[in-house]
Amino acid sequence: MAPLIIDTDPGVDDAYALALAARAPEVDLRAVTAVFGNVDLPTTTTNARRLLGMLGRGDVPLGVGADRPLIHPTTRRAADVHGDDGLGGVAERFGPLGPEPAGRALDVIARVLETSAEPVVLAAIGPLTDVALLLATRPDLAERIARLVVMGGSIGAGGNVSPAAEFNVWSDPEAARRVLVEERVPTTLVPLDLTHEVTVDRAWLDALAASGPVGEALAATRDVYAHGEALGVDRVPIHDAVALLEAIAPGTLATVPLEVEVDTSLGPGRGTVHADRRGRAPGGRTVDVALPDRTDVDAVRAALLRRLTGDDPDR
């Protein structure tokens, strides 16, 4: 089993992602770290504890990460999307609380990287502050990361926090630029362009709810989350779960290598990810960007349901 660390800001779609990872036979979940984002750090930390407890993963160390961006303070959370409690207003349905935090996120991640017999996949499904700090303070550990899988950005689909910016990148653009542009760790970026295509409908959620207590709790978040993530149709995106599926089963999402840049200005474009899609040979660092025109979105949606309900013949 491939070793896996998840850095997360739970968050409704983060809950789906953690449930997916906890049930995946392909990976060994070595640690979860909580970062600020959808809600404040104390709440994301408590939610991570709730999810690990509900999923029966008290064996997984939990680290406490950054409570703010690297440089500029964030101007908003996502309570309008995820509810004040971060879990769709139904946090009490998730539990019991899992383990107390085992320390700082950077220390927890470093211990896993230092002691693993093989390189570790790091899935970053919140603001990239913790990842940027890790790579800045412990560059010796970069080679211990097999791959970064990042949920973030929007290449051409429009943003969800501004006309062009996606929430995770917008929450700390300086950290995102460090990770996506300046570093050299192999990276797969899963943007809104794809996750807004892999939406789920009421029938999908009903099937999930019928699968057992975990599925029932996840599906119970639908009302607040569907309203907050309104896409003009009766469908709900579960962004982070799409990225986690790729972390668990590499190659599930078809990707194209692109050079990217992150807007760190203080103007209206702050947090926008620009990708060079001119078709020329890249001249610098590239990241593998997952796009809907290259991915079977129906197959991804079906795979997510099979795995989350425990009805996967490959398990």
PDB file of C-alpha atoms in Angstrom:
ATOM      1  CA  MET A   1       0.000   0.000   0.000  1.00  0.00           C
ATOM      2  CA  ALA A   2       1.248   3.454  -0.901  1.00  0.00           C
ATOM      3  CA  PRO A   3       1.794   5.756   2.100  1.00  0.00           C
ATOM      4  CA  LEU A   4      -0.466   8.828   2.085  1.00  0.00           C
ATOM      5  CA  ILE A   5      -0.730  12.085   4.046  1.00  0.00           C
ATOM      6  CA  ILE A   6      -3.749  14.393   3.727  1.00  0.00           C
ATOM      7  CA  ASP A   7      -3.560  18.114   4.520  1.00  0.00           C
ATOM      8  CA  THR A   8      -7.135  19.343   4.763  1.00  0.00           C
ATOM      9  CA  ASP A   9      -9.538  22.040   5.974  1.00  0.00           C
ATOM     10  CA  PRO A  10     -12.757  20.074   6.677  1.00  0.00           C
ATOM     11  CA  GLY A  11     -15.174  21.168   5.019  1.00  0.00           C
ATOM     12  CA  VAL A  12     -17.942  19.075   3.457  1.00  0.00           C
ATOM     13  CA  ASP A  13     -16.035  17.876   0.393  1.00  0.00           C
ATOM     14  CA  ASP A  14     -12.993  17.251   2.612  1.00  0.00           C
ATOM     15  CA  ALA A  15     -15.185  14.871   4.622  1.00  0.00           C
ATOM     16  CA  TYR A  16     -15.962  12.929   1.463  1.00  0.00           C
ATOM     17  CA  ALA A  17     -12.266  12.832   0.639  1.00  0.00           C
ATOM     18  CA  LEU A  18     -11.244  11.524   4.062  1.00  0.00           C
ATOM     19  CA  ALA A  19     -13.936   8.837   3.912  1.00  0.00           C
ATOM     20  CA  LEU A  20     -12.629   7.821   0.506  1.00  0.00           C
ATOM     21  CA  ALA A  21      -9.046   7.554   1.755  1.00  0.00           C
ATOM     22  CA  ALA A  22     -10.017   5.665   4.917  1.00  0.00           C
ATOM     23  CA  ARG A  23     -11.731   2.982   2.814  1.00  0.00           C
ATOM     24  CA  ALA A  24      -9.116   2.696   0.050  1.00  0.00           C
ATOM     25  CA  PRO A  25      -7.144  -0.564   0.051  1.00  0.00           C
ATOM     26  CA  GLU A  26      -4.466   0.960  -2.181  1.00  0.00           C
ATOM     27  CA  VAL A  27      -3.145   3.409   0.406  1.00  0.00           C
ATOM     28  CA  ASP A  28      -1.837   3.454   3.943  1.00  0.00           C
ATOM     29  CA  LEU A  29      -3.135   6.664   5.534  1.00  0.00           C
ATOM     30  CA  ARG A  30      -0.164   7.727   7.665  1.00  0.00           C
ATOM     31  CA  ALA A  31      -1.317  11.165   8.869  1.00  0.00           C
ATOM     32  CA  VAL A  32      -3.949  13.867   8.553  1.00  0.00           C
ATOM     33  CA  THR A  33      -3.130  17.526   9.150  1.00  0.00           C
ATOM     34  CA  ALA A  34      -5.623  20.350   9.590  1.00  0.00           C
ATOM     35  CA  VAL A  35      -5.151  23.824   8.128  1.00  0.00           C
ATOM     36  CA  PHE A  36      -7.313  26.961   8.226  1.00  0.00           C
ATOM     37  CA  GLY A  37      -9.625  27.442   5.272  1.00  0.00           C
ATOM     38  CA  ASN A  38     -13.292  26.631   4.947  1.00  0.00           C
ATOM     39  CA  VAL A  39     -13.633  27.518   8.635  1.00  0.00           C
ATOM     40  CA  ASP A  40     -11.111  28.570  11.275  1.00  0.00           C
ATOM     41  CA  LEU A  41      -8.332  26.283  12.456  1.00  0.00           C
ATOM     42  CA  PRO A  42      -9.940  25.163  15.749  1.00  0.00           C
ATOM     43  CA  THR A  43     -13.018  24.079  13.798  1.00  0.00           C
ATOM     44  CA  THR A  44     -11.118  22.330  11.006  1.00  0.00           C
ATOM     45  CA  THR A  45      -9.091  20.512  13.672  1.00  0.00           C
ATOM     46  CA  THR A  46     -12.211  19.409  15.543  1.00  0.00           C
ATOM     47  CA  ASN A  47     -13.816  18.334  12.281  1.00  0.00           C
ATOM     48  CA  ALA A  48     -10.769  16.263  11.373  1.00  0.00           C
ATOM     49  CA  ARG A  49     -11.044  14.581  14.778  1.00  0.00           C
ATOM     50  CA  ARG A  50     -14.755  13.956  14.210  1.00  0.00           C
ATOM     51  CA  LEU A  51     -14.099  12.376  10.825  1.00  0.00           C
ATOM     52  CA  LEU A  52     -11.244  10.168  11.988  1.00  0.00           C
ATOM     53  CA  GLY A  53     -13.401   9.023  14.890  1.00  0.00           C
ATOM     54  CA  MET A  54     -16.400   8.281  12.698  1.00  0.00           C
ATOM     55  CA  LEU A  55     -14.234   6.415  10.219  1.00  0.00           C
ATOM     56  CA  GLY A  56     -12.644   4.286  12.942  1.00  0.00           C
ATOM     57  CA  ARG A  57      -9.188   5.685  12.223  1.00  0.00           C
ATOM     58  CA  GLY A  58      -8.006   6.641  15.677  1.00  0.00           C
ATOM     59  CA  ASP A  59      -4.668   5.122  14.654  1.00  0.00           C
ATOM     60  CA  VAL A  60      -3.954   8.014  12.267  1.00  0.00           C
ATOM     61  CA  PRO A  61      -1.898  10.859  13.795  1.00  0.00           C
ATOM     62  CA  LEU A  62      -3.489  14.288  13.488  1.00  0.00           C
ATOM     63  CA  GLY A  63      -1.369  17.412  13.138  1.00  0.00           C
ATOM     64  CA  VAL A  64      -2.430  21.031  13.654  1.00  0.00           C
ATOM     65  CA  GLY A  65      -1.287  23.345  10.905  1.00  0.00           C
ATOM     66  CA  ALA A  66      -1.366  26.997   9.952  1.00  0.00           C
ATOM     67  CA  ASP A  67      -4.132  29.249  11.234  1.00  0.00           C
ATOM     68  CA  ARG A  68      -3.505  32.025   8.692  1.00  0.00           C
ATOM     69  CA  PRO A  69      -1.874  32.624   5.289  1.00  0.00           C
ATOM     70  CA  LEU A  70       1.839  33.209   4.881  1.00  0.00           C
ATOM     71  CA  ILE A  71       1.616  36.977   4.343  1.00  0.00           C
ATOM     72  CA  HIS A  72      -1.734  38.672   3.888  1.00  0.00           C
ATOM     73  CA  PRO A  73      -4.704  37.902   6.152  1.00  0.00           C
ATOM     74  CA  THR A  74      -7.618  36.181   4.488  1.00  0.00           C
ATOM     75  CA  THR A  75     -10.773  38.256   4.175  1.00  0.00           C
ATOM     76  CA  ARG A  76     -13.378  35.508   4.293  1.00  0.00           C
ATOM     77  CA  ARG A  77     -14.125  31.890   5.147  1.00  0.00           C
ATOM     78  CA  ALA A  78     -16.592  29.591   3.409  1.00  0.00           C
ATOM     79  CA  ALA A  79     -19.268  29.207   6.076  1.00  0.00           C
ATOM     80  CA  ASP A  80     -21.847  30.201   3.479  1.00  0.00           C
ATOM     81  CA  VAL A  81     -20.930  27.027   1.591  1.00  0.00           C
ATOM     82  CA  HIS A  82     -20.021  24.598   4.381  1.00  0.00           C
ATOM     83  CA  GLY A  83     -22.071  25.934   7.289  1.00  0.00           C
ATOM     84  CA  ASP A  84     -20.754  27.633  10.422  1.00  0.00           C
ATOM     85  CA  ASP A  85     -19.542  24.260  11.706  1.00  0.00           C
ATOM     86  CA  GLY A  86     -17.837  23.373   8.416  1.00  0.00           C
ATOM     87  CA  LEU A  87     -19.906  20.204   8.014  1.00  0.00           C
ATOM     88  CA  GLY A  88     -23.119  21.459   6.520  1.00  0.00           C
ATOM     89  CA  GLY A  89     -24.680  22.365   9.847  1.00  0.00           C
ATOM     90  CA  VAL A  90     -24.835  18.709  10.900  1.00  0.00           C
ATOM     91  CA  ALA A  91     -21.434  18.280  12.586  1.00  0.00           C
ATOM     92  CA  GLU A  92     -23.108  16.492  15.501  1.00  0.00           C
ATOM     93  CA  ARG A  93     -23.794  13.574  13.146  1.00  0.00           C
ATOM     94  CA  PHE A  94     -20.053  13.036  12.731  1.00  0.00           C
ATOM     95  CA  GLY A  95     -18.228  11.376  15.582  1.00  0.00           C
ATOM     96  CA  PRO A  96     -17.196  10.240  18.090  1.00  0.00           C
ATOM     97  CA  LEU A  97     -14.156  12.483  18.319  1.00  0.00           C
ATOM     98  CA  GLY A  98     -10.988  10.778  17.202  1.00  0.00           C
ATOM     99  CA  PRO A  99      -7.489  11.218  18.615  1.00  0.00           C
ATOM    100  CA  GLU A 100      -6.163  14.363  20.231  1.00  0.00           C
ATOM    101  CA  PRO A 101      -3.667  16.159  17.974  1.00  0.00           C
ATOM    102  CA  ALA A 102      -0.226  14.613  17.942  1.00  0.00           C
ATOM    103  CA  GLY A 103       1.600  17.903  17.432  1.00  0.00           C
ATOM    104  CA  ARG A 104       2.256  20.559  14.830  1.00  0.00           C
ATOM    105  CA  ALA A 105       1.408  19.648  11.261  1.00  0.00           C
ATOM    106  CA  LEU A 106       4.971  20.256  10.059  1.00  0.00           C
ATOM    107  CA  ASP A 107       6.363  17.906  12.708  1.00  0.00           C
ATOM    108  CA  VAL A 108       3.775  15.199  12.001  1.00  0.00           C
ATOM    109  CA  ILE A 109       4.409  15.352   8.244  1.00  0.00           C
ATOM    110  CA  ALA A 110       8.177  15.388   8.739  1.00  0.00           C
ATOM    111  CA  ARG A 111       8.065  12.296  10.962  1.00  0.00           C
ATOM    112  CA  VAL A 112       6.111  10.360   8.358  1.00  0.00           C
ATOM    113  CA  LEU A 113       8.456  11.407   5.551  1.00  0.00           C
ATOM    114  CA  GLU A 114      11.573  10.667   7.588  1.00  0.00           C
ATOM    115  CA  THR A 115      10.467   7.194   8.696  1.00  0.00           C
ATOM    116  CA  SER A 116       8.690   5.900   5.597  1.00  0.00           C
ATOM    117  CA  ALA A 117      10.459   3.143   3.719  1.00  0.00           C
ATOM    118  CA  GLU A 118       9.187   4.605   0.452  1.00  0.00           C
ATOM    119  CA  PRO A 119       8.250   8.067  -0.820  1.00  0.00           C
ATOM    120  CA  VAL A 120       4.893   9.375   0.372  1.00  0.00           C
ATOM    121  CA  VAL A 121       1.982  10.830  -1.571  1.00  0.00           C
ATOM    122  CA  LEU A 122       0.857  14.151  -0.086  1.00  0.00           C
ATOM    123  CA  ALA A 123      -2.701  15.206  -0.909  1.00  0.00           C
ATOM    124  CA  ALA A 124      -3.312  18.906  -0.232  1.00  0.00           C
ATOM    125  CA  ILE A 125      -7.016  19.704  -0.350  1.00  0.00           C
ATOM    126  CA  GLY A 126      -7.055  23.027   1.496  1.00  0.00           C
ATOM    127  CA  PRO A 127      -4.968  26.209   1.347  1.00  0.00           C
ATOM    128  CA  LEU A 128      -1.345  25.325   0.576  1.00  0.00           C
ATOM    129  CA  THR A 129       0.180  27.123   3.568  1.00  0.00           C
ATOM    130  CA  ASP A 130       1.360  23.976   5.378  1.00  0.00           C
ATOM    131  CA  VAL A 131       2.892  22.504   2.224  1.00  0.00           C
ATOM    132  CA  ALA A 132       4.732  25.733   1.415  1.00  0.00           C
ATOM    133  CA  LEU A 133       6.075  25.963   4.959  1.00  0.00           C
ATOM    134  CA  LEU A 134       7.215  22.345   4.877  1.00  0.00           C
ATOM    135  CA  LEU A 135       9.096  22.753   1.603  1.00  0.00           C
ATOM    136  CA  ALA A 136      10.636  26.047   2.754  1.00  0.00           C
ATOM    137  CA  THR A 137      11.811  24.827   6.153  1.00  0.00           C
ATOM    138  CA  ARG A 138      12.655  21.215   5.299  1.00  0.00           C
ATOM    139  CA  PRO A 139      13.856  21.188   1.675  1.00  0.00           C
ATOM    140  CA  ASP A 140      15.711  17.974   2.481  1.00  0.00           C
ATOM    141  CA  LEU A 141      12.348  16.193   2.657  1.00  0.00           C
ATOM    142  CA  ALA A 142      11.175  17.171  -0.835  1.00  0.00           C
ATOM    143  CA  GLU A 143      12.645  14.018  -2.357  1.00  0.00           C
ATOM    144  CA  ARG A 144      10.666  11.954   0.160  1.00  0.00           C
ATOM    145  CA  ILE A 145       7.415  13.149  -1.436  1.00  0.00           C
ATOM    146  CA  ALA A 146       6.453  10.849  -4.291  1.00  0.00           C
ATOM    147  CA  ARG A 147       3.827  13.250  -5.586  1.00  0.00           C
ATOM    148  CA  LEU A 148       1.690  16.186  -4.526  1.00  0.00           C
ATOM    149  CA  VAL A 149      -1.973  15.993  -5.471  1.00  0.00           C
ATOM    150  CA  VAL A 150      -3.509  19.444  -5.083  1.00  0.00           C
ATOM    151  CA  MET A 151      -7.173  20.392  -5.297  1.00  0.00           C
ATOM    152  CA  GLY A 152      -7.129  23.985  -6.379  1.00  0.00           C
ATOM    153  CA  GLY A 153      -7.265  26.603  -9.054  1.00  0.00           C
ATOM    154  CA  SER A 154      -9.389  27.201 -12.089  1.00  0.00           C
ATOM    155  CA  ILE A 155      -7.794  27.184 -15.519  1.00  0.00           C
ATOM    156  CA  GLY A 156     -10.667  28.519 -17.560  1.00  0.00           C
ATOM    157  CA  ALA A 157     -13.906  27.626 -15.810  1.00  0.00           C
ATOM    158  CA  GLY A 158     -14.230  30.721 -13.644  1.00  0.00           C
ATOM    159  CA  GLY A 159     -13.749  30.900  -9.915  1.00  0.00           C
ATOM    160  CA  ASN A 160     -15.859  30.157  -6.869  1.00  0.00           C
ATOM    161  CA  VAL A 161     -14.609  32.976  -4.620  1.00  0.00           C
ATOM    162  CA  SER A 162     -13.992  35.630  -7.296  1.00  0.00           C
ATOM    163  CA  PRO A 163     -14.669  35.733 -11.032  1.00  0.00           C
ATOM    164  CA  ALA A 164     -11.493  33.751 -11.740  1.00  0.00           C
ATOM    165  CA  ALA A 165     -10.057  32.453  -8.443  1.00  0.00           C
ATOM    166  CA  GLU A 166     -10.730  29.171  -6.660  1.00  0.00           C
ATOM    167  CA  PHE A 167     -11.005  29.242  -2.858  1.00  0.00           C
ATOM    168  CA  ASN A 168      -7.988  27.117  -1.823  1.00  0.00           C
ATOM    169  CA  VAL A 169      -5.513  29.058  -3.960  1.00  0.00           C
ATOM    170  CA  TRP A 170      -7.155  32.415  -3.227  1.00  0.00           C
ATOM    171  CA  SER A 171      -6.879  31.764   0.531  1.00  0.00           C
ATOM    172  CA  ASP A 172      -3.067  31.874   0.315  1.00  0.00           C
ATOM    173  CA  PRO A 173      -1.798  32.758  -3.163  1.00  0.00           C
ATOM    174  CA  GLU A 174       1.780  33.239  -1.972  1.00  0.00           C
ATOM    175  CA  ALA A 175       1.856  29.671  -0.633  1.00  0.00           C
ATOM    176  CA  ALA A 176       0.229  28.367  -3.815  1.00  0.00           C
ATOM    177  CA  ARG A 177       2.807  30.110  -5.965  1.00  0.00           C
ATOM    178  CA  ARG A 178       5.622  28.646  -3.897  1.00  0.00           C
ATOM    179  CA  VAL A 179       4.244  25.127  -4.330  1.00  0.00           C
ATOM    180  CA  LEU A 180       2.994  25.247  -7.925  1.00  0.00           C
ATOM    181  CA  VAL A 181       5.600  27.491  -9.532  1.00  0.00           C
ATOM    182  CA  GLU A 182       8.811  27.552  -7.507  1.00  0.00           C
ATOM    183  CA  GLU A 183       9.138  23.995  -6.194  1.00  0.00           C
ATOM    184  CA  ARG A 184      10.059  20.896  -8.196  1.00  0.00           C
ATOM    185  CA  VAL A 185       8.065  18.151  -6.449  1.00  0.00           C
ATOM    186  CA  PRO A 186       6.002  16.180  -9.014  1.00  0.00           C
ATOM    187  CA  THR A 187       2.540  17.724  -8.768  1.00  0.00           C
ATOM    188  CA  THR A 188      -0.937  16.953 -10.069  1.00  0.00           C
ATOM    189  CA  LEU A 189      -3.387  19.866  -9.956  1.00  0.00           C
ATOM    190  CA  VAL A 190      -7.118  19.118  -9.902  1.00  0.00           C
ATOM    191  CA  PRO A 191      -8.938  22.395 -10.702  1.00  0.00           C
ATOM    192  CA  LEU A 192     -12.551  23.516 -10.767  1.00  0.00           C
ATOM    193  CA  ASP A 193     -12.578  22.891 -14.521  1.00  0.00           C
ATOM    194  CA  LEU A 194     -12.836  19.177 -13.729  1.00  0.00           C
ATOM    195  CA  THR A 195     -14.492  19.129 -10.304  1.00  0.00           C
ATOM    196  CA  HIS A 196     -17.419  21.240 -11.540  1.00  0.00           C
ATOM    197  CA  GLU A 197     -18.045  18.497 -14.100  1.00  0.00           C
ATOM    198  CA  VAL A 198     -17.920  15.613 -11.609  1.00  0.00           C
ATOM    199  CA  THR A 199     -21.032  16.732  -9.742  1.00  0.00           C
ATOM    200  CA  VAL A 200     -23.463  14.369  -8.033  1.00  0.00           C
ATOM    201  CA  ASP A 201     -27.248  14.440  -8.075  1.00  0.00           C
ATOM    202  CA  ARG A 202     -29.928  13.600  -5.526  1.00  0.00           C
ATOM    203  CA  ALA A 203     -30.140   9.956  -6.644  1.00  0.00           C
ATOM    204  CA  TRP A 204     -26.373   9.584  -6.117  1.00  0.00           C
ATOM    205  CA  LEU A 205     -26.667  11.125  -2.652  1.00  0.00           C
ATOM    206  CA  ASP A 206     -29.661   8.956  -1.784  1.00  0.00           C
ATOM    207  CA  ALA A 207     -27.666   5.844  -2.704  1.00  0.00           C
ATOM    208  CA  LEU A 208     -24.817   7.072  -0.527  1.00  0.00           C
ATOM    209  CA  ALA A 209     -27.165   7.749   2.400  1.00  0.00           C
ATOM    210  CA  ALA A 210     -28.588   4.225   2.154  1.00  0.00           C
ATOM    211  CA  SER A 211     -25.144   2.627   2.400  1.00  0.00           C
ATOM    212  CA  GLY A 212     -24.708   3.012   6.171  1.00  0.00           C
ATOM    213  CA  PRO A 213     -23.925   5.515   8.939  1.00  0.00           C
ATOM    214  CA  VAL A 214     -20.937   7.108   7.198  1.00  0.00           C
ATOM    215  CA  GLY A 215     -22.795   7.593   3.945  1.00  0.00           C
ATOM    216  CA  GLU A 216     -25.834   8.868   5.802  1.00  0.00           C
ATOM    217  CA  ALA A 217     -23.780  11.490   7.628  1.00  0.00           C
ATOM    218  CA  LEU A 218     -22.055  12.624   4.440  1.00  0.00           C
ATOM    219  CA  ALA A 219     -25.305  12.895   2.514  1.00  0.00           C
ATOM    220  CA  ALA A 220     -26.912  14.861   5.350  1.00  0.00           C
ATOM    221  CA  THR A 221     -24.709  17.837   4.453  1.00  0.00           C
ATOM    222  CA  ARG A 222     -26.455  18.245   1.106  1.00  0.00           C
ATOM    223  CA  ASP A 223     -28.871  21.085   1.902  1.00  0.00           C
ATOM    224  CA  VAL A 224     -26.400  23.732   3.097  1.00  0.00           C
ATOM    225  CA  TYR A 225     -23.657  22.618   0.715  1.00  0.00           C
ATOM    226  CA  ALA A 226     -25.877  22.395  -2.373  1.00  0.00           C
ATOM    227  CA  HIS A 227     -27.181  25.895  -1.698  1.00  0.00           C
ATOM    228  CA  GLY A 228     -23.720  27.333  -1.086  1.00  0.00           C
ATOM    229  CA  GLU A 229     -22.173  25.675  -4.137  1.00  0.00           C
ATOM    230  CA  ALA A 230     -25.106  26.560  -6.407  1.00  0.00           C
ATOM    231  CA  LEU A 231     -24.176  25.813 -10.020  1.00  0.00           C
ATOM    232  CA  GLY A 232     -27.559  26.480 -11.551  1.00  0.00           C
ATOM    233  CA  VAL A 233     -28.519  22.803 -11.572  1.00  0.00           C
ATOM    234  CA  ASP A 234     -29.643  20.286  -8.950  1.00  0.00           C
ATOM    235  CA  ARG A 235     -26.150  18.878  -8.617  1.00  0.00           C
ATOM    236  CA  VAL A 236     -23.450  19.129  -5.959  1.00  0.00           C
ATOM    237  CA  PRO A 237     -19.666  19.197  -6.531  1.00  0.00           C
ATOM    238  CA  ILE A 238     -17.432  17.212  -4.180  1.00  0.00           C
ATOM    239  CA  HIS A 239     -14.155  18.770  -5.273  1.00  0.00           C
ATOM    240  CA  ASP A 240     -11.715  17.242  -2.788  1.00  0.00           C
ATOM    241  CA  ALA A 241     -12.996  13.696  -3.264  1.00  0.00           C
ATOM    242  CA  VAL A 242     -12.140  13.924  -6.974  1.00  0.00           C
ATOM    243  CA  ALA A 243      -8.564  14.888  -6.120  1.00  0.00           C
ATOM    244  CA  LEU A 244      -8.316  12.123  -3.505  1.00  0.00           C
ATOM    245  CA  LEU A 245      -9.444   9.534  -6.026  1.00  0.00           C
ATOM    246  CA  GLU A 246      -6.447  10.482  -8.168  1.00  0.00           C
ATOM    247  CA  ALA A 247      -4.136  10.290  -5.135  1.00  0.00           C
ATOM    248  CA  ILE A 248      -5.454   6.815  -4.363  1.00  0.00           C
ATOM    249  CA  ALA A 249      -5.582   5.487  -7.914  1.00  0.00           C
ATOM    250  CA  PRO A 250      -3.007   7.339 -10.046  1.00  0.00           C
ATOM    251  CA  GLY A 251      -4.089   7.793 -13.647  1.00  0.00           C
ATOM    252  CA  THR A 252      -7.802   7.904 -12.871  1.00  0.00           C
ATOM    253  CA  LEU A 253      -7.773  11.524 -14.056  1.00  0.00           C
ATOM    254  CA  ALA A 254      -6.217  12.275 -17.413  1.00  0.00           C
ATOM    255  CA  THR A 255      -3.732  15.141 -17.181  1.00  0.00           C
ATOM    256  CA  VAL A 256      -1.707  17.441 -19.379  1.00  0.00           C
ATOM    257  CA  PRO A 257       1.603  19.039 -18.292  1.00  0.00           C
ATOM    258  CA  LEU A 258       1.259  22.829 -18.183  1.00  0.00           C
ATOM    259  CA  GLU A 259       3.284  25.747 -16.948  1.00  0.00           C
ATOM    260  CA  VAL A 260       1.247  27.731 -14.452  1.00  0.00           C
ATOM    261  CA  GLU A 261       1.508  31.059 -12.690  1.00  0.00           C
ATOM    262  CA  VAL A 262      -0.374  32.297  -9.617  1.00  0.00           C
ATOM    263  CA  ASP A 263      -1.506  35.911  -9.302  1.00  0.00           C
ATOM    264  CA  THR A 264      -0.245  37.242  -5.959  1.00  0.00           C
ATOM    265  CA  SER A 265      -1.232  40.842  -6.606  1.00  0.00           C
ATOM    266  CA  LEU A 266      -3.656  42.604  -4.278  1.00  0.00           C
ATOM    267  CA  GLY A 267      -6.039  43.433  -7.097  1.00  0.00           C
ATOM    268  CA  PRO A 268      -9.159  41.684  -8.395  1.00  0.00           C
ATOM    269  CA  GLY A 269      -7.137  38.904 -10.007  1.00  0.00           C
ATOM    270  CA  ARG A 270      -5.560  37.781  -6.713  1.00  0.00           C
ATOM    271  CA  GLY A 271      -5.467  33.995  -6.429  1.00  0.00           C
ATOM    272  CA  THR A 272      -6.063  33.333 -10.111  1.00  0.00           C
ATOM    273  CA  VAL A 273      -4.123  30.428 -11.643  1.00  0.00           C
ATOM    274  CA  HIS A 274      -2.924  31.139 -15.168  1.00  0.00           C
ATOM    275  CA  ALA A 275      -1.985  28.128 -17.313  1.00  0.00           C
ATOM    276  CA  ASP A 276      -0.098  28.312 -20.584  1.00  0.00           C
ATOM    277  CA  ARG A 277      -2.201  26.321 -23.060  1.00  0.00           C
ATOM    278  CA  ARG A 278      -0.666  27.711 -26.256  1.00  0.00           C
ATOM    279  CA  GLY A 279       0.640  24.306 -27.259  1.00  0.00           C
ATOM    280  CA  ARG A 280       4.286  25.290 -27.279  1.00  0.00           C
ATOM    281  CA  ALA A 281       6.980  23.217 -25.604  1.00  0.00           C
ATOM    282  CA  PRO A 282       7.166  24.179 -21.917  1.00  0.00           C
ATOM    283  CA  GLY A 283      10.201  26.240 -21.012  1.00  0.00           C
ATOM    284  CA  GLY A 284      10.006  25.850 -17.261  1.00  0.00           C
ATOM    285  CA  ARG A 285       8.464  23.826 -14.481  1.00  0.00           C
ATOM    286  CA  THR A 286       5.199  22.078 -15.314  1.00  0.00           C
ATOM    287  CA  VAL A 287       2.425  20.578 -13.236  1.00  0.00           C
ATOM    288  CA  ASP A 288       0.079  17.842 -14.443  1.00  0.00           C
ATOM    289  CA  VAL A 289      -3.342  19.475 -14.730  1.00  0.00           C
ATOM    290  CA  ALA A 290      -6.464  17.281 -14.761  1.00  0.00           C
ATOM    291  CA  LEU A 291      -9.003  18.572 -17.279  1.00  0.00           C
ATOM    292  CA  PRO A 292     -12.503  17.371 -18.192  1.00  0.00           C
ATOM    293  CA  ASP A 293     -11.891  17.030 -21.915  1.00  0.00           C
ATOM    294  CA  ARG A 294      -9.398  14.256 -21.157  1.00  0.00           C
ATOM    295  CA  THR A 295     -11.192  12.486 -18.287  1.00  0.00           C
ATOM    296  CA  ASP A 296     -14.221  10.164 -18.243  1.00  0.00           C
ATOM    297  CA  VAL A 297     -16.241  12.160 -15.713  1.00  0.00           C
ATOM    298  CA  ASP A 298     -19.082   9.622 -15.597  1.00  0.00           C
ATOM    299  CA  ALA A 299     -16.617   6.877 -14.687  1.00  0.00           C
ATOM    300  CA  VAL A 300     -15.105   9.062 -11.966  1.00  0.00           C
ATOM    301  CA  ARG A 301     -18.539   9.803 -10.500  1.00  0.00           C
ATOM    302  CA  ALA A 302     -19.438   6.105 -10.505  1.00  0.00           C
ATOM    303  CA  ALA A 303     -16.103   5.117  -8.946  1.00  0.00           C
ATOM    304  CA  LEU A 304     -16.577   7.593  -6.131  1.00  0.00           C
ATOM    305  CA  LEU A 305     -19.981   6.155  -5.272  1.00  0.00           C
ATOM    306  CA  ARG A 306     -18.747   2.547  -5.398  1.00  0.00           C
ATOM    307  CA  ARG A 307     -15.868   3.320  -3.081  1.00  0.00           C
ATOM    308  CA  LEU A 308     -17.839   5.439  -0.629  1.00  0.00           C
ATOM    309  CA  THR A 309     -20.627   2.875  -0.341  1.00  0.00           C
ATOM    310  CA  GLY A 310     -18.226  -0.067  -0.045  1.00  0.00           C
ATOM    311  CA  ASP A 311     -19.685  -1.559  -3.237  1.00  0.00           C
ATOM    312  CA  ASP A 312     -16.441  -1.676  -5.191  1.00  0.00           C
ATOM    313  CA  PRO A 313     -15.534  -5.054  -6.714  1.00  0.00           C
ATOM    314  CA  ASP A 314     -11.887  -4.030  -6.833  1.00  0.00           C
ATOM    315  CA  ARG A 315     -11.659  -3.591  -3.058  1.00  0.00           C
TER     316      ARG A 315
END
